[in-house]
Tab-separated table of C-alpha atoms and ligand atoms in Angstrom:
chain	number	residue	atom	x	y	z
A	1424	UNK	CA	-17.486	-43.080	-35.389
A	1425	UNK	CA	-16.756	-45.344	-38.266
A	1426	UNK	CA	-16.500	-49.524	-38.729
A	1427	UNK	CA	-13.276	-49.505	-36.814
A	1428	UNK	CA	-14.909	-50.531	-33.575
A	1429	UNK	CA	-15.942	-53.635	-35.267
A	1430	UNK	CA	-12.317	-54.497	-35.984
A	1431	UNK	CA	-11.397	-53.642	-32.166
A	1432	UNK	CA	-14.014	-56.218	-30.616
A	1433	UNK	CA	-12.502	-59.318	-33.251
A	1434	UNK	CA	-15.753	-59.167	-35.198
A	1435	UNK	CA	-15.407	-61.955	-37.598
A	1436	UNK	CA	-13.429	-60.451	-40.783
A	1437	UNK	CA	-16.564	-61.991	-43.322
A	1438	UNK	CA	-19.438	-60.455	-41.448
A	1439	UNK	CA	-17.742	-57.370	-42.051
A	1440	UNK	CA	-16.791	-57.726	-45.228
A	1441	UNK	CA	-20.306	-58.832	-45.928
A	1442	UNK	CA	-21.618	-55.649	-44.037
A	1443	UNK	CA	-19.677	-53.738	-46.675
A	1444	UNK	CA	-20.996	-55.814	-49.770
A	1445	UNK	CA	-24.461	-54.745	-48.433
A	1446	UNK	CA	-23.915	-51.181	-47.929
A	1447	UNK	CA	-22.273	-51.468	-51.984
A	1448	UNK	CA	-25.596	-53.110	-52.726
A	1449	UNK	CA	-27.775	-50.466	-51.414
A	1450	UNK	CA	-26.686	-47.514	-51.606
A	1451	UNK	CA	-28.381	-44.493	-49.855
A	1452	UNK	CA	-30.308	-41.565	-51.110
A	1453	UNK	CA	-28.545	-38.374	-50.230
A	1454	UNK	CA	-32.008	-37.414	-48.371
A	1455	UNK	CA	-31.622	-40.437	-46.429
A	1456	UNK	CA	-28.608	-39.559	-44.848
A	1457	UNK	CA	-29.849	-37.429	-42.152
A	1458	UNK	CA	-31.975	-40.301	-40.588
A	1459	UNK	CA	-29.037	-42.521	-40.591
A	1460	UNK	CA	-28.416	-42.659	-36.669
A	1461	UNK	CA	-24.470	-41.133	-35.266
A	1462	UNK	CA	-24.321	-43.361	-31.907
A	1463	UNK	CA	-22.650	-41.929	-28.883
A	1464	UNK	CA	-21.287	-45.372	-28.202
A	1465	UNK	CA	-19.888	-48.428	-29.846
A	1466	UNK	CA	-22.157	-50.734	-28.957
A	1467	UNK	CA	-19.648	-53.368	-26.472
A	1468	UNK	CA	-20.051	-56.657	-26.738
A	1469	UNK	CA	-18.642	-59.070	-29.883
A	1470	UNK	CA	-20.694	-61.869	-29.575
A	1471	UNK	CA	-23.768	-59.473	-29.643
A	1472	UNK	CA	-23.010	-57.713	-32.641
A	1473	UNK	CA	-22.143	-60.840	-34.774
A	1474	UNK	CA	-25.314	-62.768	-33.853
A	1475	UNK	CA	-27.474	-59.828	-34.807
A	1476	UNK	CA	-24.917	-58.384	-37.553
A	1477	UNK	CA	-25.666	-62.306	-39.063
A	1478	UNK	CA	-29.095	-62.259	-38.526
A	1479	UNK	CA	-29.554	-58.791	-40.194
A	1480	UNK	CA	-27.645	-59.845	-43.384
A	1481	UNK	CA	-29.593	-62.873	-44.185
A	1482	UNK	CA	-33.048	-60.567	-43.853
A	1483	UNK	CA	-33.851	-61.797	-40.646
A	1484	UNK	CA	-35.528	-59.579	-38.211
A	1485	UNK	CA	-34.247	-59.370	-34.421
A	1486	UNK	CA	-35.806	-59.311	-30.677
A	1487	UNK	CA	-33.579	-58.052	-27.945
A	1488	UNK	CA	-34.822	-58.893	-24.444
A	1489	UNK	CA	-33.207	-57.910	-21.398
A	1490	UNK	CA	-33.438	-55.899	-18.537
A	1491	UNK	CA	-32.687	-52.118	-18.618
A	1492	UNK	CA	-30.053	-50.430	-19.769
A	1493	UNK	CA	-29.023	-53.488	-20.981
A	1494	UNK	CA	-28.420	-51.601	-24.264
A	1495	UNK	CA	-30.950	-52.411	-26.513
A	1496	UNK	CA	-31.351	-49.309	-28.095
A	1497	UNK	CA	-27.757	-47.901	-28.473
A	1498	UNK	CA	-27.280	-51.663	-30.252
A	1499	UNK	CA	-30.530	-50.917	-32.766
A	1500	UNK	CA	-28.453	-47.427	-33.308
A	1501	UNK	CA	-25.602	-49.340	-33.666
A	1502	UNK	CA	-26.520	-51.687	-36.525
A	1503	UNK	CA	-28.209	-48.729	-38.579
A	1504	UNK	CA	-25.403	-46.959	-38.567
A	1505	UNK	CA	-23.125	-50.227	-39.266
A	1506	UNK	CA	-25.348	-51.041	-42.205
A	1507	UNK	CA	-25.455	-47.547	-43.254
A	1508	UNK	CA	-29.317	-47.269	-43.061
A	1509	UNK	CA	-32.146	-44.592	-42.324
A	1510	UNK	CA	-33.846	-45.920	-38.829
A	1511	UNK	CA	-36.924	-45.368	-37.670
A	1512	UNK	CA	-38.201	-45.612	-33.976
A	1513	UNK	CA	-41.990	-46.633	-33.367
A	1514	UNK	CA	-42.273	-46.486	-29.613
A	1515	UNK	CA	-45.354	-48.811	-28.894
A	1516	UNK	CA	-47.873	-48.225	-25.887
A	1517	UNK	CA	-51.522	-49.262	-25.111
A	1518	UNK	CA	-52.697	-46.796	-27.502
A	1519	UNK	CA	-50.841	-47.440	-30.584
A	1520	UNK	CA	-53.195	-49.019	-33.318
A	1521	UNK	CA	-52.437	-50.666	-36.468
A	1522	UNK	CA	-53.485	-47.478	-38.577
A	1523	UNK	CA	-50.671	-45.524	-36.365
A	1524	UNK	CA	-48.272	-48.082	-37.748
A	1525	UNK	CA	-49.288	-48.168	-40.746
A	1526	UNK	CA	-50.807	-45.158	-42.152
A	1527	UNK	CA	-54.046	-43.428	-41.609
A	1528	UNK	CA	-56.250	-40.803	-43.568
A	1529	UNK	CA	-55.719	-36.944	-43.412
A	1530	UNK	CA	-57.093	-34.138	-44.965
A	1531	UNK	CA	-54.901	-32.439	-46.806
A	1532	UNK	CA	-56.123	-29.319	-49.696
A	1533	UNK	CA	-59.690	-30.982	-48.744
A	1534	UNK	CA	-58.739	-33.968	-49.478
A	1535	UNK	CA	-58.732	-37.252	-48.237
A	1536	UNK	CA	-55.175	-38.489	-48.422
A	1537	UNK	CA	-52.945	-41.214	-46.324
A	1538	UNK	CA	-50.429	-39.682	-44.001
A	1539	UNK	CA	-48.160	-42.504	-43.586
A	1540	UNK	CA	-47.351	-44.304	-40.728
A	1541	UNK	CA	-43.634	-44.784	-39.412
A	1542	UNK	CA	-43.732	-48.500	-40.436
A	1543	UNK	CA	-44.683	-47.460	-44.291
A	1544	UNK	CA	-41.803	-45.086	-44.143
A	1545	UNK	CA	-39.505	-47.065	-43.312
A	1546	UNK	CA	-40.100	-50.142	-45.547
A	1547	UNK	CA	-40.308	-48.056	-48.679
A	1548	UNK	CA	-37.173	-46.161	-47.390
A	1549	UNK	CA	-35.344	-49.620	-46.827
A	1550	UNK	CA	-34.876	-48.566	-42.807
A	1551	UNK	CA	-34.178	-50.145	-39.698
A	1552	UNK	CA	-37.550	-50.238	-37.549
A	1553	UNK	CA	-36.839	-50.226	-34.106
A	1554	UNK	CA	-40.331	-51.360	-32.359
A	1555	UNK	CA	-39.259	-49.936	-28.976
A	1556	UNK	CA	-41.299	-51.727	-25.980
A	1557	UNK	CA	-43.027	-54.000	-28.599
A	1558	UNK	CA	-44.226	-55.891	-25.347
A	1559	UNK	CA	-46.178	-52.807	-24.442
A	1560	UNK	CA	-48.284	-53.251	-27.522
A	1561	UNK	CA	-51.644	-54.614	-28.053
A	1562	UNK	CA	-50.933	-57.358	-30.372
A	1563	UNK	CA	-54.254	-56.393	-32.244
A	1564	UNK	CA	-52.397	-54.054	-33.474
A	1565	UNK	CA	-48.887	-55.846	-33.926
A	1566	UNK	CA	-50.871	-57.796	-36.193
A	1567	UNK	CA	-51.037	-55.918	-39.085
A	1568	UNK	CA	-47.143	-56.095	-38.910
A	1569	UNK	CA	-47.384	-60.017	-39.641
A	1570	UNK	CA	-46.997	-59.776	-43.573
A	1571	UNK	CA	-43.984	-57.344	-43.617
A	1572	UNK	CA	-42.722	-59.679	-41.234
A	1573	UNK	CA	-42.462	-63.220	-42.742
A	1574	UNK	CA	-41.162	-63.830	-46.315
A	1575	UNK	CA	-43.655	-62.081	-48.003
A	1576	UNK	CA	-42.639	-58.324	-47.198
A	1577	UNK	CA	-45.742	-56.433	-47.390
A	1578	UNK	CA	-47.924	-53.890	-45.722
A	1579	UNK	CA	-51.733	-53.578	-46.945
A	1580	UNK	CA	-52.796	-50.306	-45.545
A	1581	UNK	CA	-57.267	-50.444	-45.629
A	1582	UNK	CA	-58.327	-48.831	-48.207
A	1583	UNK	CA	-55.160	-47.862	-50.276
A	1584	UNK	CA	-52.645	-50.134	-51.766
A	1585	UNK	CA	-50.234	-52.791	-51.043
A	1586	UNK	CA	-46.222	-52.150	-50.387
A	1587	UNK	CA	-44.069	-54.041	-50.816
A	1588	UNK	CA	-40.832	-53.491	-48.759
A	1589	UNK	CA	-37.503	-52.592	-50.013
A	1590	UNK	CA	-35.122	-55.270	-49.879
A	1591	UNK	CA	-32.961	-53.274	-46.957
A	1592	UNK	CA	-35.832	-52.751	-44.782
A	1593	UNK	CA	-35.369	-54.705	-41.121
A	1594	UNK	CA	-37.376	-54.790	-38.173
A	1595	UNK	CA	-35.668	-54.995	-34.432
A	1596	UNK	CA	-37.935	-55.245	-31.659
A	1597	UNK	CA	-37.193	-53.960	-28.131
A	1598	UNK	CA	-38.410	-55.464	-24.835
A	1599	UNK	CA	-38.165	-55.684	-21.453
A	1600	UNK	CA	-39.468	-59.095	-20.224
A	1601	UNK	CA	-42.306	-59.393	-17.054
A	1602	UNK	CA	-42.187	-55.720	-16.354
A	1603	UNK	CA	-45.566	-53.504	-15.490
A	1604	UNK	CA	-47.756	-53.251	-18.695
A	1605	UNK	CA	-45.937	-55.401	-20.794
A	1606	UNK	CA	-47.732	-58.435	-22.284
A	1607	UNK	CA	-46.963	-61.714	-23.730
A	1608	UNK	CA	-46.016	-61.981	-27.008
A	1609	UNK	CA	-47.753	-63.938	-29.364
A	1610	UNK	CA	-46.115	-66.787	-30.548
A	1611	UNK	CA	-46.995	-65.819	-34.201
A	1612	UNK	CA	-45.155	-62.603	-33.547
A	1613	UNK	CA	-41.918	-63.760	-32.012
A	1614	UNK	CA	-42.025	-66.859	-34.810
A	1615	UNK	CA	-41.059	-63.526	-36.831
A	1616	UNK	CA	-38.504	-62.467	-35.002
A	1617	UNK	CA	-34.042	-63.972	-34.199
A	1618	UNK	CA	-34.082	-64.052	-30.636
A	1619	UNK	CA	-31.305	-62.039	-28.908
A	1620	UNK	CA	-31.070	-62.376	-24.778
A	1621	UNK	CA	-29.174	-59.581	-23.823
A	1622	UNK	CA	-26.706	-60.375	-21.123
A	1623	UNK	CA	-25.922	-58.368	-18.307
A	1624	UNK	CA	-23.015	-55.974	-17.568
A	1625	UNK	CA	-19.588	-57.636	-16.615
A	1626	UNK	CA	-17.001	-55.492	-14.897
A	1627	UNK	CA	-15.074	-54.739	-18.319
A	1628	UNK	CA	-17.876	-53.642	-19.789
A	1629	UNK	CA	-18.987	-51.325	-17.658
A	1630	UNK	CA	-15.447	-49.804	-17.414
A	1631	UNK	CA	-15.495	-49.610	-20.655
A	1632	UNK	CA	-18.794	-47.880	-21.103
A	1633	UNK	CA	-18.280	-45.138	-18.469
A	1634	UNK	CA	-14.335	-44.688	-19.832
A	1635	UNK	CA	-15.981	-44.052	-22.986
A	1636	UNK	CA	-18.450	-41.496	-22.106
A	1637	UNK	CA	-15.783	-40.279	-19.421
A	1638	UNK	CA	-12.317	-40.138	-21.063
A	1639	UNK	CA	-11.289	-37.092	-18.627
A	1640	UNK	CA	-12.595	-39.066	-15.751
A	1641	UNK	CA	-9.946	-40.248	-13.226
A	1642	UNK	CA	-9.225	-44.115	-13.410
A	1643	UNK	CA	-9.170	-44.618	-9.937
A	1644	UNK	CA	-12.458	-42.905	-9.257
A	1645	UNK	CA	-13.790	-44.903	-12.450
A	1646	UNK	CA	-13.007	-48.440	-10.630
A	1647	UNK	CA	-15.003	-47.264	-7.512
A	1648	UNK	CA	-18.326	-46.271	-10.065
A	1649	UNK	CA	-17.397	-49.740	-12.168
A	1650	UNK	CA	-17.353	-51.446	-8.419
A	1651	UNK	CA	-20.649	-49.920	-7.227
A	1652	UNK	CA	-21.971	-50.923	-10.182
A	1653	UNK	CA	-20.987	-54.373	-10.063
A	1654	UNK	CA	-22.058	-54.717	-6.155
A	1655	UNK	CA	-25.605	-52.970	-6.648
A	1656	UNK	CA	-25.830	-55.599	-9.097
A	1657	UNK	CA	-24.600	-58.951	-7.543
A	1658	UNK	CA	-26.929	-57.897	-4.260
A	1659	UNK	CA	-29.752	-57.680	-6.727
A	1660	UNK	CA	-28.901	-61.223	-7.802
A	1661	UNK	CA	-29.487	-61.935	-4.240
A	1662	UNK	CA	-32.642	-60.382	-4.156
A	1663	UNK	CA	-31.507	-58.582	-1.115
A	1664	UNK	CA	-32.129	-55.196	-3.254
A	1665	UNK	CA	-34.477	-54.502	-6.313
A	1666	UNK	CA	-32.896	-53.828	-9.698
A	1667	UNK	CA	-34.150	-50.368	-9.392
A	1668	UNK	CA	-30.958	-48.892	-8.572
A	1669	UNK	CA	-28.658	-51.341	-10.625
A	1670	UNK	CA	-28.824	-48.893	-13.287
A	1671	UNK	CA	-26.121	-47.763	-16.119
A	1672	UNK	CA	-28.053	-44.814	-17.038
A	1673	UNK	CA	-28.436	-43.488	-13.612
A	1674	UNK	CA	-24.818	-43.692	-13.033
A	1675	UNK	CA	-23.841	-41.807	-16.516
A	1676	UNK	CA	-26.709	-39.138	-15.309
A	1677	UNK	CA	-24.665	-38.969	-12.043
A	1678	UNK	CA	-21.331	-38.719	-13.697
A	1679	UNK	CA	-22.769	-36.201	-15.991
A	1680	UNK	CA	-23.783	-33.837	-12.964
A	1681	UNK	CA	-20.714	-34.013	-11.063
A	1682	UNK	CA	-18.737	-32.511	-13.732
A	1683	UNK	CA	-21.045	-29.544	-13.443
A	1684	UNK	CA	-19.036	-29.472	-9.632
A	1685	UNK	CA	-22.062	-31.448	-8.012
A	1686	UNK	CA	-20.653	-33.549	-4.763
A	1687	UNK	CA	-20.060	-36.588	-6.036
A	1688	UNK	CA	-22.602	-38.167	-3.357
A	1689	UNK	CA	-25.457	-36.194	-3.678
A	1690	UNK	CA	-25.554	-37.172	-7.572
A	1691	UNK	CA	-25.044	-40.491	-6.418
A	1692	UNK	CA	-28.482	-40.050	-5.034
A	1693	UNK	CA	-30.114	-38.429	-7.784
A	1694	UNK	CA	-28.741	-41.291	-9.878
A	1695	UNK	CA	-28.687	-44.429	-8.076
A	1696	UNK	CA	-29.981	-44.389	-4.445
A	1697	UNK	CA	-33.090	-42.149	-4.819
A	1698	UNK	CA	-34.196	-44.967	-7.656
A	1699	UNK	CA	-35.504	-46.915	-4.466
A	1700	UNK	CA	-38.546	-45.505	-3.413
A	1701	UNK	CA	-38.548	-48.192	0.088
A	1702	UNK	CA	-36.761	-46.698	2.609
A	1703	UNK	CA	-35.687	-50.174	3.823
A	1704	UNK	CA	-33.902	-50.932	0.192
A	1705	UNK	CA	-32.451	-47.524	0.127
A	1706	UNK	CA	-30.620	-47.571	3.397
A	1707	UNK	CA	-28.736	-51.167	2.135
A	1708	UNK	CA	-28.147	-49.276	-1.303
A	1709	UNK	CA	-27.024	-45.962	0.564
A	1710	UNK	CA	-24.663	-48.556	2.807
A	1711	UNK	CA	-22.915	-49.864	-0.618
A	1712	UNK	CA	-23.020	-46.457	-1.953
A	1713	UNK	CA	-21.013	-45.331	0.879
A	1714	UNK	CA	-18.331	-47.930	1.154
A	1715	UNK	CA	-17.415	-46.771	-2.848
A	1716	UNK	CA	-18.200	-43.054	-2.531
A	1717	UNK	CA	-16.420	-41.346	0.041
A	1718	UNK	CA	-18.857	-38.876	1.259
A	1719	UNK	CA	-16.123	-35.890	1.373
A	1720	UNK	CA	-15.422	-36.550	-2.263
A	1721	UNK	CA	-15.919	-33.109	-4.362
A	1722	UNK	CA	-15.388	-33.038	-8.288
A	1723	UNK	CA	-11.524	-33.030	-8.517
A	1724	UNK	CA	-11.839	-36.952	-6.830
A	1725	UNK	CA	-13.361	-37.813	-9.779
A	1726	UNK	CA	-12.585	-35.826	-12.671
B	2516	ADP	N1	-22.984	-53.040	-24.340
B	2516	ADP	C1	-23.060	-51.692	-24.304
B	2516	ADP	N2	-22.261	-50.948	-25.093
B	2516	ADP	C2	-22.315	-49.594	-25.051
B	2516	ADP	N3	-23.161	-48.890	-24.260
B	2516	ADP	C3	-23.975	-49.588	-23.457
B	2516	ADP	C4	-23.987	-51.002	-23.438
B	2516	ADP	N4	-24.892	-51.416	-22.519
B	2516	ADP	C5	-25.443	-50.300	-21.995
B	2516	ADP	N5	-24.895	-49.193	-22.542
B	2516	ADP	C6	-25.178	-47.796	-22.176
B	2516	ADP	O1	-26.194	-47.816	-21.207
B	2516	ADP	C7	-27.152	-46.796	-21.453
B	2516	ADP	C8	-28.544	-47.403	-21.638
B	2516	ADP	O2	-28.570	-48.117	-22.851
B	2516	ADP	P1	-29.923	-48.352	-23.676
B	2516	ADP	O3	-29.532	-48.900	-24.995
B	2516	ADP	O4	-30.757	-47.137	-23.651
B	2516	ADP	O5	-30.588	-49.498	-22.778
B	2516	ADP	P2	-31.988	-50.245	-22.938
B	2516	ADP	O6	-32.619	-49.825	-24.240
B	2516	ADP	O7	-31.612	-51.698	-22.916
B	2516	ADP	O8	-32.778	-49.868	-21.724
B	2516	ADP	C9	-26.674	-46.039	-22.687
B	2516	ADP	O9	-25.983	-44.902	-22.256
B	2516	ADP	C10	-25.705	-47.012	-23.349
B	2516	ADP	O10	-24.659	-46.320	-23.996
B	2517	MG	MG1	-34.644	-48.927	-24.269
């Protein structure tokens, strides 16, 4: 992949060209290079990328909310790799504490010594932080994330000293709004934070998406995955269905297994259907299902 993609979706010529004044700026370490993410996938979407591509270049930090698979992640992967930096993924759960973030003390030759938390990594390694699930957190320990945050750019880690962050380093946050376990954020927290909503799929998109992971994939059988998609998805508007099976990844997982000569239906099922664990919801998805996958479909319908 390189920053041709960005050309392709009519990113604005100056962001890019700013993009490129940054990377000139800060120049990598030659160790660094490994962490620097290789996406799968251009991220889709131009509006998307210039909002956070902006919001990255002026040293802001950036929260992407949306539902799943909305792709937050292959986005964060995205802009480390557009801005050419290291990137660093701190999944959060109920039992991540501020000295997990941070750093905490290890004996090392009998010694006490700090073994560094992902956060201090990546701020003295000018990296992307990708908070993944930041709702999950307790924001106890979120708090000790306020100062590298805000203007001031540092971390004070108890008992040893203060860093400040290089100038490249850049936070995104990750979260899925109202789902189990997650939390409110604090408003200190997403005061912090550019605020991206991330939309959901549109037909071209997801055409797009599955063409690219897909290029030996038949176009016609393509249109009927695009079109399930697109009606699992308008029914959920409707609430007739959950959004359990309205699911991108499912149907690349599915895609993925009929090329191994899997029936196209029963990884279908695996992918999509079987994501609805009441039997009342799955016979309405297994009724869409079946008007877009003809059940005596084998592997040379679709690829
Ligand atoms: N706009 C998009 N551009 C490219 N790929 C996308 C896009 N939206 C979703 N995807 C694909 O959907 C899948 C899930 O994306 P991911 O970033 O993991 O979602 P999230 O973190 O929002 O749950 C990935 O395979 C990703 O490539
Ligand atoms: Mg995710």
């Amino acid at each position: 992949m390189n920053l041709d993609f960005l050309k392709q979706q009519n990113v604005s010529e100056s962001l890019i060209k700013d993009v490129d004044n940054f990377r000139k700026q800060f120049p990598l370490d030659e160790n660094m290079k490994r962490r620097v993410p290789n996406p799968p996938i251009p991220f889709y979407g131009k509006e998307i990328l210039e909002m956070s591509i902006a919001a990255l270049l002026k040293g802001e930090n950036l929260l992407l909310s949306g539902g799943k698979a909305t792709g937050k992640n292959i986005l964060a992967e995205n802009l480390a790799y557009i801005f050419g930096r290291p990137s660093y993924n701190i999944s959060f759960h109920v039992n991540v504490d501020s000295a997990a973030l941070v750093g905490t003390d290890t004996f090392i030759d009998n010694e006490v010594r700090l073994r560094k938390g992902m956060v201090t990594l990546c701020a003295e390694n000018g990296g992307l932080g990708v908070f993944d699930e930041i709702n999950m957190a307790k924001n106890d320990a979120v708090s000790v994330l306020h100062a590298a945050l805000d203007y001031r750019g540092i971390i004070d880690i108890p008992g040893y000293d203060r860093i400040e962050l290089h100038p490249a380093t850049r936070f995104i946050g990750t979260m899925n709004y109202g789902y189990a376990g997650t939390k409110e954020l604090n408003e200190a927290l997403v005061s912090r934070f550019m605020v991206i909503n991330m939309p959901k799929q549109d037909e071209e998109t997801v055409k797009l998406i599955l063409k690219t992971y897909f290029p030996e994939a038949k176009e016609k059988a393509l249109d009927q995955f695009t079109g399930l998609f697109m009606d699992l998805q308008l029914k959920a508007e409707h609430s007739e269905i959950s959004t359990k099976s309205v699911d991108i990844r499912g149907m690349i997982g599915a895609l993925k297994t009929i090329q191994t000569g899997l029936k196209p239906t029963s990884a279908v099922n695996m992918g999509i259907t079987n994501k609805s664990f009441d039997i009342f919801e799955r016979e309405i998805v297994e009724d869409i299902v079946m008007t877009r996958i003809p059940e005596d479909w084998t592997r040379d319908d679709v690829f």
